[in-house]
Coordinates of C-alpha atoms in Angstrom, one line a residue:
M241 CA 136.9 108.1 73.1
L242 CA 135.8 110.3 75.6
D243 CA 138.1 112.6 77.5
L244 CA 136.4 113.1 81.0
E245 CA 138.0 114.9 84.3
V246 CA 137.3 112.9 87.6
V247 CA 135.5 115.4 90.2
P248 CA 135.2 113.3 93.4
E249 CA 131.6 114.3 95.0
R250 CA 130.5 115.9 91.9
S251 CA 130.9 115.1 88.8
L252 CA 132.3 113.7 85.7
G253 CA 132.8 115.7 82.0
N254 CA 134.7 117.7 79.8
E255 CA 134.7 121.3 79.0
R256 CA 131.8 121.1 77.2
W257 CA 129.1 119.1 79.8
E258 CA 129.1 117.0 83.0
F259 CA 127.2 114.6 84.4
A260 CA 126.9 116.3 88.0
L261 CA 125.8 114.6 91.0
G262 CA 121.9 115.4 91.8
M263 CA 121.1 116.2 88.1
P264 CA 117.7 115.1 87.1
L265 CA 117.5 112.3 84.5
A266 CA 115.5 114.9 81.8
Q267 CA 119.0 116.6 81.7
G268 CA 121.3 113.9 81.5
V269 CA 119.1 112.4 78.6
A270 CA 119.2 115.9 77.2
I271 CA 123.3 115.6 77.4
L272 CA 123.3 111.9 75.6
Q273 CA 120.7 113.6 72.7
K274 CA 123.1 116.2 72.2
H275 CA 125.8 114.4 71.9
C276 CA 125.0 111.7 70.1
R277 CA 127.1 111.6 67.9
I278 CA 130.1 111.1 70.1
I279 CA 127.9 109.1 72.7
K280 CA 126.2 106.1 71.3
N281 CA 124.6 103.0 72.4
V282 CA 122.6 103.9 75.4
Q283 CA 120.6 101.4 77.5
V284 CA 117.8 102.6 79.7
L285 CA 117.8 100.2 82.5
Y286 CA 114.8 99.7 84.9
S287 CA 112.1 97.4 86.3
E288 CA 108.7 97.5 85.4
Q289 CA 107.2 95.3 87.6
L290 CA 108.8 97.1 90.7
P291 CA 109.6 100.6 89.6
L292 CA 110.7 101.9 92.9
S293 CA 112.7 99.4 93.8
H294 CA 115.7 99.3 91.8
D295 CA 117.6 102.4 90.3
L296 CA 117.2 103.8 86.9
I297 CA 119.7 103.4 84.9
L298 CA 121.4 104.4 81.7
N299 CA 124.5 102.5 80.4
L300 CA 126.7 104.3 78.1
T301 CA 127.7 100.3 76.7
Q302 CA 130.2 102.1 74.2
D303 CA 132.1 104.3 76.8
G304 CA 131.9 101.9 80.0
I305 CA 129.7 104.1 82.0
K306 CA 126.8 103.8 84.2
L307 CA 124.6 107.0 85.6
L308 CA 122.5 105.3 88.1
F309 CA 119.2 107.5 88.9
D310 CA 117.1 107.6 92.3
A311 CA 113.9 105.5 92.0
Y312 CA 112.2 108.2 94.0
N313 CA 113.2 111.9 93.2
Q314 CA 115.4 110.8 89.9
R315 CA 118.5 112.5 90.6
L316 CA 121.9 111.0 89.5
K317 CA 123.1 109.1 92.5
V318 CA 126.3 107.0 91.6
I319 CA 128.2 107.8 88.3
E320 CA 130.1 104.2 87.9
V321 CA 132.6 103.6 85.1
Y322 CA 132.8 99.7 84.6
D323 CA 135.1 99.6 82.2
L324 CA 138.5 102.1 82.2
S325 CA 139.8 100.6 79.0
K326 CA 137.2 102.4 76.9
V327 CA 137.6 106.2 78.5
K328 CA 140.0 108.4 79.6
L329 CA 140.4 109.7 82.9
K330 CA 141.8 112.3 84.4
Y331 CA 142.3 114.3 88.3
C332 CA 142.9 118.1 88.5
G333 CA 144.1 118.4 84.6
V334 CA 146.6 115.2 84.8
H335 CA 145.5 111.7 83.5
F336 CA 145.2 108.5 85.4
N337 CA 144.0 106.4 82.9
S338 CA 144.2 106.5 79.5
Q339 CA 145.5 104.4 76.5
A340 CA 149.4 105.2 77.2
I341 CA 148.5 104.9 81.2
A342 CA 147.2 102.1 83.3
P343 CA 145.6 102.6 86.0
T344 CA 146.9 100.5 88.5
I345 CA 147.3 100.7 92.4
E346 CA 150.6 102.7 92.0
Q347 CA 148.9 105.2 89.7
I348 CA 145.7 105.2 91.9
D349 CA 148.1 106.3 95.1
Q350 CA 150.2 109.1 92.7
S351 CA 147.3 110.6 91.8
F352 CA 145.0 110.3 94.9
G353 CA 147.3 109.5 97.7
A354 CA 146.8 106.8 100.3
T355 CA 144.6 108.7 102.2
H356 CA 142.7 105.5 103.6
P357 CA 143.3 101.9 104.1
G358 CA 141.6 99.2 101.8
V359 CA 138.9 97.1 102.3
Y360 CA 138.9 93.2 101.2
N361 CA 135.0 91.8 100.0
A362 CA 135.8 88.0 99.9
A363 CA 132.3 87.6 98.6
E364 CA 133.1 89.2 95.7
Q365 CA 137.1 89.2 95.4
L366 CA 137.5 92.6 95.4
F367 CA 139.4 95.3 96.6
H368 CA 138.2 98.5 97.5
L369 CA 140.7 101.4 97.8
N370 CA 138.3 104.2 99.2
F371 CA 138.3 108.2 99.5
R372 CA 135.5 111.3 100.1
G373 CA 132.8 110.5 97.1
L374 CA 135.2 108.4 94.6
S375 CA 135.9 104.8 95.0
F376 CA 138.4 102.3 93.2
S377 CA 137.4 98.6 92.7
F378 CA 140.7 96.2 91.9
Q379 CA 139.7 92.7 90.8
L380 CA 141.6 89.9 93.3
D381 CA 140.4 86.6 91.4
S382 CA 143.6 86.5 89.2
W383 CA 145.8 86.0 93.1
K384 CA 146.9 83.4 94.1
E385 CA 146.3 83.8 97.4
A386 CA 144.0 86.6 98.9
P387 CA 144.8 89.2 101.1
K388 CA 145.4 87.9 104.9
F389 CA 143.9 90.9 106.5
E390 CA 140.8 92.4 108.8
P391 CA 139.5 95.2 107.8
K392 CA 138.7 96.9 110.9
F393 CA 142.4 97.0 111.6
A394 CA 144.5 97.3 108.2
H395 CA 147.4 99.5 108.7
G396 CA 147.6 101.3 104.9
L397 CA 148.1 99.9 101.5
A398 CA 151.7 98.9 102.5
S399 CA 150.4 95.8 104.3
L400 CA 147.8 94.6 102.1
Q401 CA 150.7 93.1 99.9
I402 CA 149.1 94.0 96.7
P403 CA 150.7 92.7 93.8
H404 CA 152.3 94.9 91.5
G405 CA 150.6 96.2 88.1
A406 CA 147.0 95.5 89.7
T407 CA 145.0 97.8 88.0
V408 CA 141.5 99.5 88.5
K409 CA 138.2 97.2 87.3
R410 CA 135.8 99.9 88.7
M411 CA 135.5 103.7 89.6
Y412 CA 132.6 105.1 91.6
I413 CA 131.5 108.9 91.7
Y414 CA 128.9 109.3 94.9
T415 CA 128.8 112.2 97.5
A416 CA 129.7 111.7 101.3
N417 CA 132.2 108.5 102.3
S418 CA 130.0 105.4 101.8
L419 CA 128.9 104.0 98.7
Q420 CA 126.5 101.8 100.6
D421 CA 125.2 104.8 102.5
T422 CA 125.3 107.2 99.2
K423 CA 121.7 109.0 98.3
A424 CA 121.4 111.6 95.7
P425 CA 122.0 115.0 96.9
M426 CA 120.4 118.2 96.3
M427 CA 120.1 119.1 92.6
P428 CA 123.6 121.6 92.4
L429 CA 122.9 125.3 91.3
S430 CA 125.1 124.4 88.1
C431 CA 121.8 122.2 86.8
F432 CA 118.9 124.9 87.2
Y433 CA 119.5 126.8 83.8
G434 CA 116.7 129.9 85.1
N435 CA 114.1 127.0 85.6
I436 CA 112.2 126.6 88.4
Y437 CA 111.6 123.7 90.2
A438 CA 108.5 121.9 92.5
E439 CA 110.2 120.3 95.6
T440 CA 106.6 119.0 96.7
V441 CA 103.1 119.7 95.8
E442 CA 100.3 119.5 97.9
V443 CA 96.7 119.9 97.0
L444 CA 94.4 122.0 99.4
R445 CA 91.1 121.3 100.4
D446 CA 88.1 121.7 102.2
P447 CA 85.2 119.1 103.2
M448 CA 83.6 119.6 100.1
G449 CA 86.7 118.5 98.1
P450 CA 89.6 120.0 96.3
L451 CA 90.8 123.4 95.8
G452 CA 94.2 124.4 93.9
L453 CA 97.4 123.6 94.7
Q454 CA 100.1 124.5 97.0
L455 CA 103.8 124.5 95.4
R456 CA 106.8 124.6 97.4
L457 CA 108.9 126.1 94.6
L458 CA 112.8 125.8 93.9
T459 CA 115.3 128.4 92.0
A460 CA 119.1 129.9 91.5
G461 CA 119.0 133.3 92.5
C462 CA 122.1 135.6 93.0
G463 CA 122.6 138.3 95.7
P464 CA 122.9 141.1 95.1
G465 CA 125.7 142.9 93.1
I466 CA 127.5 140.0 93.0
L467 CA 126.9 137.8 89.3
A468 CA 128.9 134.5 91.1
D469 CA 127.0 134.5 94.8
T470 CA 124.5 132.4 93.6
K471 CA 122.2 130.6 96.1
M472 CA 119.0 128.4 95.8
H473 CA 115.9 129.6 97.2
T474 CA 112.8 128.4 98.0
F475 CA 109.5 129.8 98.1
E476 CA 105.4 129.1 98.1
R477 CA 102.8 129.9 95.6
C478 CA 99.1 128.6 95.7
V479 CA 97.2 128.3 92.3
Y480 CA 93.1 127.1 92.5
F481 CA 90.3 126.1 90.5
G482 CA 88.6 129.2 89.0
D483 CA 92.0 131.0 88.4
S484 CA 92.7 133.2 85.5
C485 CA 95.4 132.7 83.5
Q486 CA 96.9 136.0 84.4
D487 CA 96.8 134.9 88.0
V488 CA 98.9 131.1 87.2
L489 CA 101.4 133.7 85.8
S490 CA 101.8 135.5 88.6
A491 CA 102.1 132.7 90.2
L492 CA 104.1 130.4 88.8
G493 CA 105.5 132.3 85.9
S494 CA 105.2 131.8 82.2
P495 CA 104.7 127.9 81.0
H496 CA 107.0 125.8 79.0
K497 CA 104.5 125.4 76.0
V498 CA 100.7 126.1 75.9
F499 CA 98.8 123.0 74.3
Y500 CA 95.5 123.5 72.8
K501 CA 93.1 120.2 72.8
S502 CA 92.4 118.9 69.1
E503 CA 89.4 117.2 70.0
D504 CA 87.9 116.0 73.4
K505 CA 87.6 112.2 73.9
M506 CA 85.9 112.6 77.7
K507 CA 82.6 113.9 75.7
I508 CA 81.5 110.6 75.6
H509 CA 80.8 111.1 79.5
S510 CA 79.3 114.2 79.9
P511 CA 75.7 114.2 81.0
S512 CA 74.9 117.7 78.6
P513 CA 72.5 116.6 75.7
H514 CA 74.6 119.0 73.4
K515 CA 77.9 117.0 73.7
Q516 CA 78.1 116.1 70.6
V517 CA 77.7 119.5 69.3
P518 CA 81.7 120.7 68.2
S519 CA 82.8 123.7 69.8
K520 CA 84.0 126.5 68.1
C521 CA 87.1 126.9 70.8
N522 CA 89.2 124.6 72.6
D523 CA 90.4 124.0 76.1
Y524 CA 94.0 124.7 76.6
F525 CA 96.9 123.6 78.6
F526 CA 99.4 125.5 80.3
N527 CA 102.0 123.0 80.5
Y528 CA 105.1 123.3 83.2
F529 CA 107.4 120.4 82.3
T530 CA 110.3 121.2 85.1
L531 CA 107.2 121.1 87.8
G532 CA 105.6 118.1 86.6
V533 CA 102.2 120.3 86.4
D534 CA 99.9 120.9 83.7
V535 CA 97.1 123.8 84.4
L536 CA 93.8 123.3 82.1
F537 CA 91.2 126.3 81.2
D538 CA 88.0 126.4 80.1
A539 CA 88.2 128.2 76.6
T540 CA 85.1 130.2 77.3
T541 CA 86.0 131.1 80.6
H542 CA 90.0 131.0 80.5
Q543 CA 89.9 129.7 84.2
V544 CA 91.4 126.5 85.4
K545 CA 89.4 123.8 85.7
K546 CA 92.2 121.1 85.9
F547 CA 95.2 120.2 87.1
V548 CA 97.2 117.2 85.8
L549 CA 100.2 115.6 88.0
H550 CA 102.5 113.5 86.5
T551 CA 104.7 111.0 88.3
N552 CA 107.1 110.3 84.9
Y553 CA 107.3 106.5 85.7
P554 CA 109.3 104.9 82.9
G555 CA 107.4 103.8 80.4
H556 CA 104.7 105.9 79.7
Y557 CA 104.4 107.2 76.7
N558 CA 105.1 111.3 77.9
F559 CA 108.5 109.4 80.0
N560 CA 111.1 112.4 80.5
I561 CA 109.2 115.0 79.3
Y562 CA 107.9 115.9 82.7
H563 CA 109.9 116.0 85.7
R564 CA 108.4 113.9 88.8
C565 CA 105.7 116.0 90.6
D566 CA 106.5 114.9 94.2
F567 CA 102.6 115.2 95.5
K568 CA 100.6 115.4 98.1
I569 CA 97.1 114.5 98.0
P570 CA 95.0 114.7 101.9
L571 CA 91.4 112.4 102.0
A572 CA 89.3 112.2 104.6
V573 CA 88.4 108.4 104.7
K574 CA 85.8 106.7 107.5
R575 CA 87.5 103.4 108.8
D576 CA 84.3 102.3 110.4
E577 CA 80.8 103.4 108.2
S578 CA 78.5 101.1 111.7
T579 CA 80.0 103.8 114.0
D580 CA 79.9 107.9 114.1
A581 CA 83.6 107.8 114.6
H582 CA 85.5 111.0 113.0
S583 CA 87.0 110.2 109.4
Q584 CA 90.8 109.7 109.5
P585 CA 93.4 111.4 107.2
C586 CA 95.0 109.7 104.8
I587 CA 97.9 111.2 102.4
V588 CA 97.7 109.8 98.3
T589 CA 101.7 110.6 97.8
T590 CA 103.1 109.7 94.1
Y591 CA 104.2 106.4 95.5
S592 CA 101.2 104.9 96.3
K593 CA 99.8 101.9 94.2
W594 CA 96.6 102.2 92.8
D595 CA 95.6 98.6 95.3
A596 CA 96.5 100.8 98.1
I597 CA 94.2 103.5 96.9
Q598 CA 91.4 101.6 96.4
E599 CA 91.6 100.2 99.7
L600 CA 90.8 103.6 101.2
L601 CA 88.0 104.6 98.5
G602 CA 86.6 101.7 97.8
H603 CA 86.5 100.0 94.9
P604 CA 84.9 101.9 92.2
M605 CA 82.2 101.0 90.6
E606 CA 83.4 101.0 86.9
K607 CA 87.1 100.6 85.8
P608 CA 89.4 104.2 86.2
V609 CA 89.9 105.5 82.7
V610 CA 93.5 104.2 81.4
L611 CA 94.7 106.1 77.9
H612 CA 96.8 103.6 75.6
R613 CA 98.8 105.2 72.9
Y614 CA 101.1 102.7 72.0
D615 CA 101.1 99.3 74.2
P616 CA 98.5 98.0 76.4
L617 CA 100.6 95.9 78.8
Q618 CA 102.6 98.5 80.2
Q619 CA 100.5 100.4 82.2
T620 CA 102.3 103.7 84.2
T621 CA 100.4 106.1 86.2
Q622 CA 99.2 109.7 86.6
T623 CA 97.2 111.3 88.6
L624 CA 94.0 114.1 87.0
L625 CA 92.6 116.5 89.8
D626 CA 89.1 117.7 88.8
Q627 CA 87.3 120.6 90.5
P628 CA 84.6 119.3 93.6
S629 CA 82.4 118.1 91.4
A630 CA 84.2 115.5 89.7
S631 CA 87.0 114.9 92.2
D632 CA 87.9 111.5 91.9
C633 CA 91.5 110.8 91.1
S634 CA 92.2 107.7 88.6
A635 CA 95.9 106.3 88.4

């Protein structure tokens, strides 16, 4: 049985690891993989049809814990403990829930203090006791009569006449005052681990086509002379088509991995008459996992020839290898070809659907290239950004 410390508005964990609000999905999964002998039976729950409409959930069924990640930024938004009988919980080093201590309403009052009046939800038959960044739900269905009070005019715990011994059914950890209005916070400094993350990635272009990428990056650095004075820093870097390996290394730092292409499956689409002649050397990628970006270099010139921007949707073959790249691709689209109207700017983002992109650019003469590695029924997207000579985006 897990023995965990509750920190309102921040985390749930122990001295070896913690699930911190705002942490990326990949780090939460890494914790579960590292401690797989202790934390078992984990479910990944998401919507295949509408992946942006529902939170991405990691359900620790053996421990009665759910980790709810925001569908857009894929950072931890809410920690829910839905079965307190499967886990030990403490606050400020003192247990309020264990095999020997029942999480009764009196115990919660003693451990946290009744600083806010409770709220009764008649539809759910649950009584909610809310603190800043922490909420407890008590089951009322076994009571003979629901508490008679108006939540707006409740005057504290005693006025609700809650039966002695009523125990907690669920507990939530989140940010701010309200569970309904909570959002995933910025990634905490404790989750950087010396890595650089991309806040946004914007495609630079001119009338001829795309030029490269402008990345707004986040990192955690220390103040001068004081190691404990860690602060978040933001800065911008640009990489362009035709940049050398040294240029990219100077702008983005060392990649997490260098991948050499063993074969080029796109050769068949090349107009070159020598496309079947094997190359003596292979193109290679710089893989930046925390940026959600791959940079492809030509094997001969060692210059940038392609960028790959990963959307990291559940079900994809590479899911959870890359962090989601929040990109913006500006397009100049003419609304009415029969007039001399100027082109209007349009933006394709990480969350754009293929139908909407076709409305902007028109239907392609040929079907887009879709790479399937295991299940043709599961379709997810990643955006490929090529050189200006082949600037179409396929999703």
